[in-house]
Amino acid sequence: MTDQQVLEGLGLIVVLAVGSQLLASRLRIPALIVLLPVGFAAGALTDVVHPDKLLGDAFSPMVSLAVAVILYEAGLGLNISRLHGHMRRVVVRLIVLGAVITWAGAALLAVPLLGMSRGAAVMLGAILIVSGPTVVGPLLNFVRPTERLQRVLIWEGSLIDAVGGILGALVFHGVVAQTGGGAGFKFGQFAASSAVGLAGGAIGAAVLWLLLRRLNAAEVLGTTVQLAAAVGTAAACDAIRDDTGLIAAVVMGMALANLPGVDLPARRPFLETLVSLIIGLLFISISATVTPSSLRHLVLPTLVLLAALVLVVRPLVAFVATLGTDVPRGERAFIGWMAPRGIVAAATASTFSATLVAEHVGGAQKILPATFLVIVGTVTLYGLSAHPVARRLGVLRPARARPLLVGGDPWALDIGRALRAAGLDVLMWAGQERQRELIRAAGLSLAGGELLAAATGEGAELEGITGVLLLTEEDDFNALAAANLTGTVDGFVHRLGPPGSSHGVVAPYTPGDTLFGSELSRPELARRYERGDRIVCRPAGAGLPAGCTLLFVVRPDGALDAVTATHAPRPGPRDSAVLLCTPDAAEAGGWT
């Protein structure tokens, strides 16, 4: 290809990847639903979107290193201490037993349906066990199932990516080892590949652990060090032995997440942005390599395989995983109806299939197109049916706001109680243990971990948070947290305003809408509460009582509408109002 064609092809891949993700974000659907057909169409309709020609022999190694970055980032989320409670047994079974059942079922069906050799079928089965949070998370955010379902499925998606990456790499080396030599030689080859990946991951994690502890690098530089360590370790392992870098990358991420002495930030925007871009580029590139001719004789057999995975294998996995637990029947059924495949399946299929074809493994050329069809089918099927199925099973979470209240002062607890009385599912967070004890004593739900971990990303998905109210006594903390959370929370972020005469470092100069307006700043609210004013919830139909100040309006559908410096909601006759009332007004209304 000419230099002009290479530039056109690379530029178009980047534009299509980011454009597809933007469109998916606007439509509130998983990006895969847009990325896969766009990449496939670009490969079929243009002469320049052919990454195997654009990059030549470098394409496969670059895909391998890109997947290593994705798996390293996935491994960072696998802090074992965060998996606890009554859901632990279900999640562990979904990972362990579910992987075995799905692997065996897909492999056994692939031999007769797709005409694969046993080696290729076993490889395809290992590839198809993965799901992934990049697919499951957006689907669940749209469906909004019950809290337990949300937690179980998000944890499964986060864990199975890493577990599937390790298993896929191990199976790949096992299949390659079977292509020559005796039984002893094959086992030796498999053991050598596994040892290189595990040892490389352990060494890389140890070196990175020391670097992060000693360098005390800033956020961007620290993330760059992690990226360099993950890519360097994966490349070194691949150079020593083909395709062992994936094992090393996920081992590094898991080890770093669980080793003591390293304070990983709850949010990693640089790494998250890079992984998001990599996912888009990989899906466009990989789907562009799938030609219409390669799908011609695979569509019907793969649809039969897909039907078996959806209607038989996944329900069996859900039944085994929830057997003997307190998970209700409806939730068990929904777990059996949620297993879309994602980026790790596509990337590992692309990485492994090329080598297996070169090793003359029978049917290996069918692995990538079959995986492509399964991804398209599962994402489309679950994306279109998840919400009506959840509604039919009665496992939808009430369509009501779930605000996260940050702060533990007595008046903040009363705001939480009042919002709960209005029918909202309130979650609270406080940094001081004394305040956390008060939250527990008040019977309010308490978010664990760091604030950013609870309010953004996976934490927000797990908890179903729809907005954040910053109510601490530290005005600068409220301002900094609001600036950090705005744009990362899928909902509102409001903070209490500082006093007009404040000389704080940040709060007086931070833009943004503040709660309750300038006349009811944080010190004024605390002063009025100390003098005997009370925060109450009452029906709004009778109007605003004398001596009461409106703070929030809760609509009949559970939407939360806050009074801010620029917005004064009008209560309707069927709304609930949260008020700050003087002692006389509270006594007259019987709210003391």
Coordinates of C-alpha atoms in Angstrom, one line a residue:
M1 CA 0.0 0.0 0.0
T2 CA 1.1 3.6 -0.7
D3 CA 1.9 6.1 2.0
Q4 CA -1.3 7.9 1.1
Q5 CA -3.4 4.8 1.5
V6 CA -1.8 4.0 4.8
L7 CA -2.5 7.5 6.1
E8 CA -6.1 7.3 4.8
G9 CA -6.7 3.9 6.4
L10 CA -5.2 4.7 9.8
G11 CA -7.1 8.0 10.0
L12 CA -10.4 6.4 8.9
I13 CA -10.0 3.7 11.6
V14 CA -9.5 6.2 14.3
V15 CA -12.4 8.4 13.1
L16 CA -14.7 5.4 12.8
A17 CA -13.8 4.1 16.2
V18 CA -14.3 7.3 18.1
G19 CA -17.4 8.3 16.0
S20 CA -19.0 4.9 16.7
Q21 CA -18.4 5.3 20.4
L22 CA -19.9 8.8 20.4
L23 CA -23.0 7.6 18.5
A24 CA -23.4 4.7 20.9
S25 CA -23.1 7.1 23.9
R26 CA -25.8 9.3 22.5
L27 CA -28.1 6.3 21.8
R28 CA -27.2 4.9 25.3
I29 CA -26.4 1.4 23.8
P30 CA -23.2 -0.7 24.1
A31 CA -20.6 0.6 21.7
L32 CA -20.1 -2.9 20.3
I33 CA -23.6 -2.7 18.6
V34 CA -22.2 0.2 16.5
L35 CA -18.5 -0.7 16.3
L36 CA -18.9 -4.2 14.9
P37 CA -21.1 -3.5 11.8
V38 CA -19.2 -0.2 11.1
G39 CA -15.9 -2.0 11.1
F40 CA -17.3 -4.9 9.0
A41 CA -18.8 -2.5 6.5
A42 CA -15.6 -0.4 6.3
G43 CA -13.6 -3.5 5.6
A44 CA -16.0 -4.7 2.9
L45 CA -16.7 -1.3 1.2
T46 CA -13.3 0.4 1.3
D47 CA -9.8 -0.5 0.0
V48 CA -7.9 1.2 2.9
V49 CA -9.5 -0.1 6.1
H50 CA -7.5 -3.4 6.1
P51 CA -5.3 -3.3 9.2
D52 CA -3.5 -6.6 8.2
K53 CA -2.4 -4.8 5.0
L54 CA -1.8 -1.4 6.6
L55 CA 0.4 -2.9 9.3
G56 CA 1.6 -6.1 7.7
D57 CA 3.3 -8.5 10.1
A58 CA 3.1 -5.9 12.9
F59 CA -0.8 -6.2 13.1
S60 CA -0.9 -9.4 15.2
P61 CA 1.8 -8.3 17.7
M62 CA 0.1 -4.9 18.1
V63 CA -3.3 -6.6 18.8
S64 CA -1.6 -8.8 21.4
L65 CA 0.0 -5.8 23.2
A66 CA -3.3 -3.9 23.0
V67 CA -5.2 -6.8 24.6
A68 CA -2.5 -7.0 27.2
V69 CA -3.2 -3.4 28.2
I70 CA -6.9 -4.1 28.4
L71 CA -6.4 -7.2 30.5
Y72 CA -3.9 -5.3 32.8
E73 CA -6.6 -2.6 33.4
A74 CA -9.2 -5.3 34.0
G75 CA -6.9 -7.1 36.5
L76 CA -6.6 -3.8 38.5
G77 CA -10.2 -4.1 39.3
L78 CA -9.9 -7.6 40.8
N79 CA -9.4 -6.7 44.4
I80 CA -10.4 -9.9 46.1
S81 CA -11.2 -8.2 49.4
R82 CA -14.1 -6.3 47.7
L83 CA -15.9 -9.5 46.9
H84 CA -17.8 -10.4 50.1
G85 CA -21.3 -11.1 51.5
H86 CA -24.1 -13.3 50.4
M87 CA -23.2 -12.8 46.7
R88 CA -19.7 -14.2 46.9
R89 CA -20.8 -17.8 46.4
V90 CA -22.9 -17.0 43.3
V91 CA -20.1 -15.0 41.7
V92 CA -17.4 -17.6 42.4
R93 CA -19.7 -20.3 41.0
L94 CA -20.4 -18.2 37.9
I95 CA -16.7 -17.7 37.3
V96 CA -15.5 -21.3 38.1
L97 CA -18.4 -23.6 37.2
G98 CA -19.7 -21.2 34.5
A99 CA -16.4 -21.1 32.7
V100 CA -16.1 -24.9 32.7
I101 CA -19.7 -25.5 31.6
T102 CA -19.5 -22.8 28.8
W103 CA -16.1 -24.0 27.7
A104 CA -17.2 -27.6 27.4
G105 CA -20.6 -26.8 25.9
A106 CA -19.2 -24.5 23.2
A107 CA -16.3 -26.9 22.4
L108 CA -18.6 -30.0 22.1
L109 CA -21.0 -28.2 19.8
A110 CA -18.4 -26.5 17.6
V111 CA -17.0 -29.9 16.4
P112 CA -20.2 -31.1 14.6
L113 CA -21.7 -27.7 13.8
L114 CA -18.7 -25.8 12.5
G115 CA -16.6 -28.8 11.3
M116 CA -13.7 -27.9 13.5
S117 CA -10.9 -30.2 14.8
R118 CA -10.9 -30.8 18.5
G119 CA -8.1 -28.4 19.1
A120 CA -9.8 -25.5 17.3
A121 CA -13.1 -26.3 19.0
V122 CA -11.5 -26.3 22.5
M123 CA -9.8 -22.9 21.6
L124 CA -13.2 -21.5 20.5
G125 CA -14.9 -22.7 23.7
A126 CA -12.2 -21.0 25.8
I127 CA -12.6 -17.7 23.9
L128 CA -16.4 -17.7 24.2
I129 CA -16.5 -17.9 28.1
V130 CA -15.7 -14.2 28.5
S131 CA -18.3 -11.5 28.8
G132 CA -16.8 -8.3 30.0
P133 CA -17.8 -5.0 31.8
T134 CA -17.5 -3.0 28.6
V135 CA -20.6 -4.8 27.4
V136 CA -22.5 -5.7 30.6
G137 CA -22.1 -2.4 32.3
P138 CA -23.9 -0.2 29.7
L139 CA -26.7 -2.9 29.3
L140 CA -27.3 -3.0 33.1
N141 CA -27.3 0.8 33.3
F142 CA -30.0 0.9 30.7
V143 CA -32.0 -2.0 32.2
R144 CA -31.5 -1.0 35.9
P145 CA -32.2 -4.5 37.5
T146 CA -32.3 -5.0 41.3
E147 CA -29.2 -4.2 43.3
R148 CA -28.2 -7.8 43.8
L149 CA -28.4 -8.6 40.1
Q150 CA -26.4 -5.5 39.2
R151 CA -23.7 -6.5 41.6
V152 CA -23.5 -10.1 40.6
L153 CA -23.4 -9.5 36.9
I154 CA -20.9 -6.6 37.1
W155 CA -18.6 -8.7 39.2
E156 CA -18.9 -11.6 36.9
G157 CA -18.2 -9.4 33.9
S158 CA -15.1 -7.8 35.6
L159 CA -13.7 -11.1 36.8
I160 CA -14.4 -13.3 33.7
D161 CA -12.4 -11.0 31.4
A162 CA -9.2 -11.7 33.4
V163 CA -10.0 -15.3 34.0
G164 CA -10.9 -15.8 30.4
G165 CA -7.7 -14.1 29.3
I166 CA -5.6 -16.5 31.4
L167 CA -7.6 -19.6 30.4
G168 CA -7.5 -18.6 26.7
A169 CA -3.7 -18.1 26.7
L170 CA -3.2 -21.5 28.5
V171 CA -5.5 -23.3 26.2
F172 CA -3.8 -21.8 23.2
H173 CA -0.5 -23.0 24.3
G174 CA -1.9 -26.4 25.1
V175 CA -3.4 -26.6 21.5
V176 CA -0.2 -25.5 19.9
A177 CA 1.8 -28.1 22.0
Q178 CA -0.5 -30.8 20.6
T179 CA 0.5 -30.2 17.0
G180 CA 3.8 -32.0 17.4
G181 CA 5.8 -34.4 19.6
G182 CA 4.8 -37.0 22.1
A183 CA 2.7 -36.6 25.2
G184 CA 5.7 -35.7 27.3
F185 CA 6.8 -33.1 24.8
K186 CA 3.3 -31.6 24.6
F187 CA 3.0 -31.2 28.3
G188 CA 6.5 -29.7 28.5
Q189 CA 5.6 -27.1 25.9
F190 CA 2.4 -26.2 27.7
A191 CA 4.1 -26.0 31.1
A192 CA 6.9 -23.8 29.6
S193 CA 4.4 -21.4 28.1
S194 CA 2.5 -21.1 31.3
A195 CA 5.6 -20.7 33.4
V196 CA 6.9 -17.9 31.2
G197 CA 3.6 -16.0 31.5
L198 CA 3.2 -16.5 35.2
A199 CA 6.8 -15.7 36.0
G200 CA 6.8 -12.7 33.7
G201 CA 3.7 -11.4 35.4
A202 CA 5.1 -11.9 38.9
I203 CA 8.4 -10.2 38.0
G204 CA 6.7 -7.3 36.3
A205 CA 4.3 -6.9 39.2
A206 CA 7.2 -6.9 41.7
V207 CA 9.2 -4.3 39.7
L208 CA 6.1 -2.1 39.2
W209 CA 5.2 -2.4 42.9
L210 CA 8.7 -1.1 43.9
L211 CA 8.6 1.7 41.3
L212 CA 5.3 3.0 42.5
R213 CA 6.3 2.8 46.1
R214 CA 9.7 4.5 45.6
L215 CA 9.0 7.1 42.9
N216 CA 5.8 8.6 44.4
A217 CA 4.9 9.7 40.9
A218 CA 2.0 12.0 40.1
E219 CA -1.2 10.6 38.6
V220 CA -0.3 10.9 34.9
L221 CA 3.3 9.8 35.3
G222 CA 2.3 7.0 37.6
T223 CA -0.2 5.7 35.0
T224 CA 2.5 6.1 32.3
V225 CA 4.8 3.9 34.4
Q226 CA 2.1 1.3 34.7
L227 CA 1.4 1.3 31.0
A228 CA 5.1 1.0 30.1
A229 CA 5.6 -1.8 32.6
A230 CA 2.5 -3.7 31.3
V231 CA 3.5 -3.3 27.6
G232 CA 7.2 -4.0 28.3
T233 CA 6.5 -7.1 30.3
A234 CA 4.0 -8.5 27.8
A235 CA 6.3 -7.8 24.9
A236 CA 9.3 -9.5 26.7
C237 CA 7.2 -12.6 27.5
D238 CA 5.9 -12.7 23.9
A239 CA 9.5 -12.4 22.6
I240 CA 10.6 -15.3 24.8
R241 CA 7.6 -17.4 24.0
D242 CA 4.7 -16.6 21.7
D243 CA 1.5 -15.2 23.2
T244 CA 2.5 -15.5 26.8
G245 CA 2.2 -11.8 27.3
L246 CA -1.5 -12.0 27.9
I247 CA -1.0 -14.2 31.0
A248 CA 1.7 -11.9 32.3
A249 CA -0.5 -8.7 31.8
V250 CA -3.5 -10.0 33.7
V251 CA -1.3 -11.5 36.5
M252 CA 0.4 -8.1 36.9
G253 CA -2.9 -6.3 37.2
M254 CA -4.3 -8.8 39.7
A255 CA -1.1 -8.8 41.8
L256 CA -0.9 -5.0 41.9
A257 CA -4.6 -4.7 43.0
N258 CA -4.0 -7.1 45.9
L259 CA -0.5 -6.3 47.0
P260 CA -0.2 -4.1 50.2
G261 CA 1.6 -0.8 50.1
V262 CA 0.4 0.6 46.8
D263 CA -2.4 3.2 46.9
L264 CA -4.0 2.9 43.5
P265 CA -6.4 5.8 42.7
A266 CA -10.0 4.9 42.5
R267 CA -10.2 6.6 39.1
R268 CA -7.5 6.3 36.4
P269 CA -8.7 8.7 33.7
F270 CA -5.6 8.5 31.6
L271 CA -5.6 4.7 31.5
E272 CA -9.4 4.6 31.2
T273 CA -9.2 6.9 28.2
L274 CA -6.5 4.9 26.6
V275 CA -8.3 1.6 27.1
S276 CA -11.5 3.1 25.6
L277 CA -9.6 4.2 22.5
I278 CA -7.9 0.8 22.2
I279 CA -11.3 -1.0 22.4
G280 CA -12.7 1.1 19.6
L281 CA -9.6 0.7 17.4
L282 CA -9.5 -3.0 18.0
F283 CA -13.2 -3.6 17.2
I284 CA -13.0 -1.6 14.0
S285 CA -9.7 -3.3 13.0
I286 CA -10.7 -6.8 13.9
S287 CA -14.2 -6.7 12.4
A288 CA -12.7 -5.2 9.2
T289 CA -10.6 -8.4 8.8
V290 CA -13.8 -10.5 8.7
T291 CA -14.7 -10.8 5.1
P292 CA -18.2 -11.6 3.8
S293 CA -16.8 -14.7 2.1
S294 CA -15.5 -16.1 5.4
L295 CA -19.0 -15.9 6.8
R296 CA -20.8 -17.5 3.8
H297 CA -21.0 -21.0 5.1
L298 CA -20.8 -20.2 8.9
V299 CA -23.9 -18.1 9.5
L300 CA -26.4 -20.9 10.0
P301 CA -24.2 -23.3 12.0
T302 CA -23.0 -20.4 14.2
L303 CA -26.6 -19.3 14.8
V304 CA -27.4 -22.8 16.0
L305 CA -24.3 -22.6 18.3
L306 CA -25.5 -19.2 19.5
A307 CA -29.0 -20.5 20.2
A308 CA -27.5 -23.4 22.2
L309 CA -25.3 -21.0 24.2
V310 CA -28.2 -18.7 25.0
L311 CA -31.1 -21.1 25.6
V312 CA -29.2 -24.1 27.1
V313 CA -25.7 -23.4 28.3
R314 CA -26.2 -20.1 30.0
P315 CA -29.4 -21.1 31.8
L316 CA -27.6 -24.2 33.0
V317 CA -24.8 -22.0 34.3
A318 CA -27.2 -19.8 36.2
F319 CA -29.0 -22.8 37.7
V320 CA -25.8 -24.4 39.0
A321 CA -24.4 -21.0 40.2
T322 CA -27.5 -20.1 42.3
L323 CA -28.4 -23.7 43.5
G324 CA -28.9 -23.7 47.3
T325 CA -28.7 -19.9 47.6
D326 CA -31.4 -17.3 48.5
V327 CA -31.5 -15.8 45.0
P328 CA -35.2 -15.6 43.9
R329 CA -36.4 -17.4 40.9
G330 CA -36.8 -14.2 38.8
E331 CA -33.2 -13.1 39.5
R332 CA -31.9 -16.6 38.7
A333 CA -33.8 -16.5 35.3
F334 CA -32.3 -13.0 34.5
I335 CA -28.8 -14.2 35.3
G336 CA -29.5 -17.0 32.8
W337 CA -30.4 -14.3 30.2
M338 CA -27.3 -12.1 30.4
A339 CA -24.0 -13.2 28.9
P340 CA -23.0 -10.9 26.0
R341 CA -19.5 -11.4 24.5
G342 CA -17.2 -8.5 24.2
I343 CA -13.8 -7.1 23.3
V344 CA -11.6 -9.8 24.9
A345 CA -13.4 -12.5 22.9
A346 CA -12.8 -10.7 19.7
A347 CA -9.2 -9.7 20.4
T348 CA -8.1 -13.1 21.7
A349 CA -9.8 -14.8 18.7
S350 CA -7.8 -12.5 16.4
T351 CA -4.6 -13.0 18.3
F352 CA -4.8 -16.8 18.6
S353 CA -6.4 -17.8 15.3
A354 CA -3.6 -16.5 13.1
T355 CA -1.0 -18.6 14.9
L356 CA -3.3 -21.7 14.9
V357 CA -3.9 -21.4 11.2
A358 CA -0.1 -21.2 10.7
E359 CA 0.3 -24.3 12.8
H360 CA -2.3 -26.1 10.5
V361 CA -4.8 -26.7 13.2
G362 CA -8.0 -27.9 11.4
G363 CA -10.8 -25.4 11.3
A364 CA -8.7 -22.6 13.0
Q365 CA -9.6 -20.2 10.2
K366 CA -13.2 -20.4 11.4
I367 CA -12.5 -19.2 14.9
L368 CA -12.5 -15.4 14.2
P369 CA -15.6 -15.3 12.0
A370 CA -17.5 -17.6 14.3
T371 CA -16.5 -15.4 17.3
F372 CA -17.5 -12.3 15.4
L373 CA -21.0 -13.8 14.7
V374 CA -21.5 -14.8 18.4
I375 CA -20.5 -11.3 19.6
V376 CA -22.9 -9.7 17.1
G377 CA -25.7 -12.1 18.0
T378 CA -25.4 -12.0 21.8
V379 CA -25.0 -8.2 22.0
T380 CA -27.9 -7.6 19.7
L381 CA -30.2 -10.2 21.4
Y382 CA -29.4 -9.2 24.9
G383 CA -29.4 -5.5 24.1
L384 CA -32.9 -5.6 22.6
S385 CA -34.5 -8.1 25.0
A386 CA -32.9 -7.4 28.4
H387 CA -35.3 -4.7 29.5
P388 CA -38.6 -6.4 28.5
V389 CA -37.3 -9.7 30.0
A390 CA -36.3 -8.0 33.3
R391 CA -39.8 -6.4 33.4
R392 CA -41.5 -9.7 32.7
L393 CA -39.5 -11.4 35.5
G394 CA -40.2 -8.6 37.9
V395 CA -36.5 -7.8 38.6
L396 CA -36.4 -4.2 37.6
R397 CA -35.3 -1.7 40.2
P398 CA -37.9 1.0 40.8
A399 CA -37.3 3.9 38.4
R400 CA -36.4 6.2 41.3
A401 CA -33.4 8.3 42.0
R402 CA -30.7 6.9 44.2
P403 CA -28.6 9.8 45.5
L404 CA -25.3 9.5 47.2
L405 CA -25.1 11.9 50.2
V406 CA -21.5 12.8 51.2
G407 CA -21.3 13.9 54.8
G408 CA -22.1 12.7 58.3
D409 CA -23.3 15.8 60.3
P410 CA -26.7 15.5 62.0
W411 CA -28.5 17.8 59.5
A412 CA -27.0 15.7 56.6
L413 CA -28.4 12.6 58.3
D414 CA -31.8 14.3 58.5
I415 CA -31.7 15.1 54.8
G416 CA -31.0 11.4 54.2
R417 CA -34.0 10.4 56.4
A418 CA -36.3 12.9 54.7
L419 CA -35.4 11.8 51.2
R420 CA -35.9 8.2 52.3
A421 CA -39.3 9.1 53.7
A422 CA -40.1 10.6 50.2
G423 CA -39.5 7.1 48.8
L424 CA -35.9 7.4 47.6
D425 CA -33.2 4.7 48.1
V426 CA -30.6 6.9 49.8
L427 CA -26.9 5.9 50.0
M428 CA -24.5 7.9 52.3
W429 CA -20.7 8.2 52.6
A430 CA -18.5 9.8 55.2
G431 CA -14.8 9.8 55.8
Q432 CA -14.8 9.8 59.6
E433 CA -15.5 6.5 61.4
R434 CA -17.6 8.4 64.0
Q435 CA -19.9 9.8 61.3
R436 CA -20.0 6.3 59.6
E437 CA -21.3 4.9 62.9
L438 CA -24.0 7.6 63.1
I439 CA -25.1 6.7 59.5
R440 CA -25.4 3.0 60.5
A441 CA -27.3 3.9 63.6
A442 CA -29.7 6.0 61.6
G443 CA -30.5 2.9 59.5
L444 CA -29.2 4.5 56.3
S445 CA -27.2 2.6 53.6
L446 CA -23.5 3.2 53.9
A447 CA -21.2 3.2 50.9
G448 CA -17.8 1.5 51.5
G449 CA -14.3 2.4 50.2
E450 CA -13.1 5.7 48.8
L451 CA -15.5 8.4 47.7
L452 CA -14.4 8.3 44.1
A453 CA -14.6 4.5 44.0
A454 CA -18.1 4.7 45.4
A455 CA -19.3 7.5 43.1
T456 CA -17.8 6.7 39.7
G457 CA -17.1 3.9 37.3
E458 CA -17.7 0.4 38.6
G459 CA -18.7 1.6 42.1
A460 CA -21.5 3.7 40.7
E461 CA -22.6 0.8 38.5
L462 CA -22.6 -1.5 41.5
E463 CA -24.6 0.8 43.6
G464 CA -26.9 2.3 41.0
I465 CA -26.1 5.9 41.9
T466 CA -28.0 8.6 40.0
G467 CA -26.4 11.7 41.6
V468 CA -24.2 13.1 44.3
L469 CA -25.0 15.6 47.1
L470 CA -21.8 17.0 48.8
L471 CA -22.8 18.0 52.3
T472 CA -19.6 17.9 54.4
E473 CA -18.5 20.7 56.7
E474 CA -15.3 21.3 54.5
D475 CA -16.2 23.8 51.8
D476 CA -13.0 23.2 49.9
F477 CA -13.5 19.5 49.9
N478 CA -17.0 19.9 48.6
A479 CA -15.7 22.2 45.8
L480 CA -12.8 19.9 44.8
A481 CA -15.0 16.8 44.9
A482 CA -17.7 18.5 42.8
A483 CA -15.1 19.5 40.2
N484 CA -13.7 16.0 40.2
L485 CA -17.0 14.2 39.9
T486 CA -18.7 16.5 37.4
G487 CA -18.7 14.7 34.1
T488 CA -17.9 11.3 35.6
V489 CA -21.2 10.7 37.4
D490 CA -24.2 9.8 35.3
G491 CA -26.5 12.4 36.9
F492 CA -26.4 15.6 39.0
V493 CA -23.5 16.7 41.3
H494 CA -24.5 19.4 43.8
R495 CA -22.5 20.9 46.7
L496 CA -23.4 23.2 49.5
G497 CA -22.2 26.8 49.0
P498 CA -19.5 28.4 51.1
P499 CA -20.3 31.5 53.2
G500 CA -20.2 34.7 51.2
S501 CA -17.2 36.0 53.2
S502 CA -15.2 32.8 52.8
H503 CA -11.5 32.9 52.4
G504 CA -11.2 29.3 51.5
V505 CA -8.5 28.1 49.1
V506 CA -10.8 26.6 46.4
A507 CA -14.5 26.9 47.4
P508 CA -15.1 30.6 46.8
Y509 CA -13.6 30.4 43.3
T510 CA -15.0 27.2 42.0
P511 CA -17.8 27.6 39.4
G512 CA -20.9 25.5 39.4
D513 CA -24.4 25.4 40.7
T514 CA -24.6 25.2 44.5
L515 CA -27.5 23.8 46.7
F516 CA -30.2 26.0 48.2
G517 CA -28.8 29.3 46.9
S518 CA -26.5 31.9 48.5
E519 CA -28.8 32.6 51.4
L520 CA -28.6 29.1 52.7
S521 CA -24.9 28.3 52.7
R522 CA -23.4 25.5 54.6
P523 CA -22.7 27.5 57.8
E524 CA -26.2 29.1 57.7
L525 CA -27.8 25.6 57.4
A526 CA -25.7 24.3 60.3
R527 CA -26.6 27.4 62.4
R528 CA -30.3 27.1 61.8
Y529 CA -30.2 23.4 62.6
E530 CA -28.4 24.1 65.9
R531 CA -31.1 26.6 66.9
G532 CA -33.8 24.0 66.5
D533 CA -34.9 24.1 62.8
R534 CA -35.8 20.6 61.5
I535 CA -35.6 19.0 58.1
V536 CA -38.9 17.2 57.2
C537 CA -40.7 15.6 54.4
R538 CA -44.4 16.3 53.7
P539 CA -46.8 16.1 50.7
A540 CA -46.5 19.2 48.5
G541 CA -50.2 19.4 47.7
A542 CA -51.1 21.7 50.6
G543 CA -48.5 24.3 49.6
L544 CA -45.4 25.6 51.4
P545 CA -46.1 26.2 55.1
A546 CA -45.1 29.4 56.7
G547 CA -41.6 29.3 58.3
C548 CA -40.4 26.6 56.0
T549 CA -37.7 26.7 53.2
L550 CA -38.0 24.3 50.3
L551 CA -34.8 22.2 49.8
F552 CA -35.9 19.3 47.5
V553 CA -38.9 18.2 45.5
V554 CA -39.4 14.4 44.8
R555 CA -41.6 13.8 41.9
P556 CA -44.2 10.9 41.7
D557 CA -41.8 8.9 39.4
G558 CA -39.0 9.2 42.0
A559 CA -37.0 12.0 40.2
L560 CA -35.1 14.2 42.6
D561 CA -35.3 18.0 41.9
A562 CA -33.0 20.1 44.1
V563 CA -33.3 23.8 44.9
T564 CA -30.0 25.4 43.6
A565 CA -28.7 28.9 43.1
T566 CA -30.0 28.9 39.6
H567 CA -33.0 26.6 39.8
A568 CA -36.2 26.7 41.9
P569 CA -38.4 23.8 41.3
R570 CA -42.2 24.2 41.5
P571 CA -43.8 21.4 43.6
G572 CA -46.8 19.8 42.1
P573 CA -49.9 18.5 43.9
R574 CA -48.6 14.8 43.8
D575 CA -45.0 15.7 44.7
S576 CA -43.2 15.3 48.0
A577 CA -41.3 18.3 49.5
V578 CA -38.3 18.2 51.7
L579 CA -38.3 21.3 53.9
L580 CA -36.2 23.1 56.5
C581 CA -38.7 24.4 59.0
T582 CA -38.3 26.7 62.0
P583 CA -39.0 25.3 65.5
D584 CA -42.5 27.0 65.6
A585 CA -43.4 25.7 62.1
A586 CA -42.2 22.2 62.9
E587 CA -44.2 22.2 66.2
A588 CA -47.3 23.5 64.5
G589 CA -47.1 20.8 61.9
G590 CA -46.3 18.1 64.4
W591 CA -42.9 17.4 62.9
T592 CA -40.7 17.8 66.0

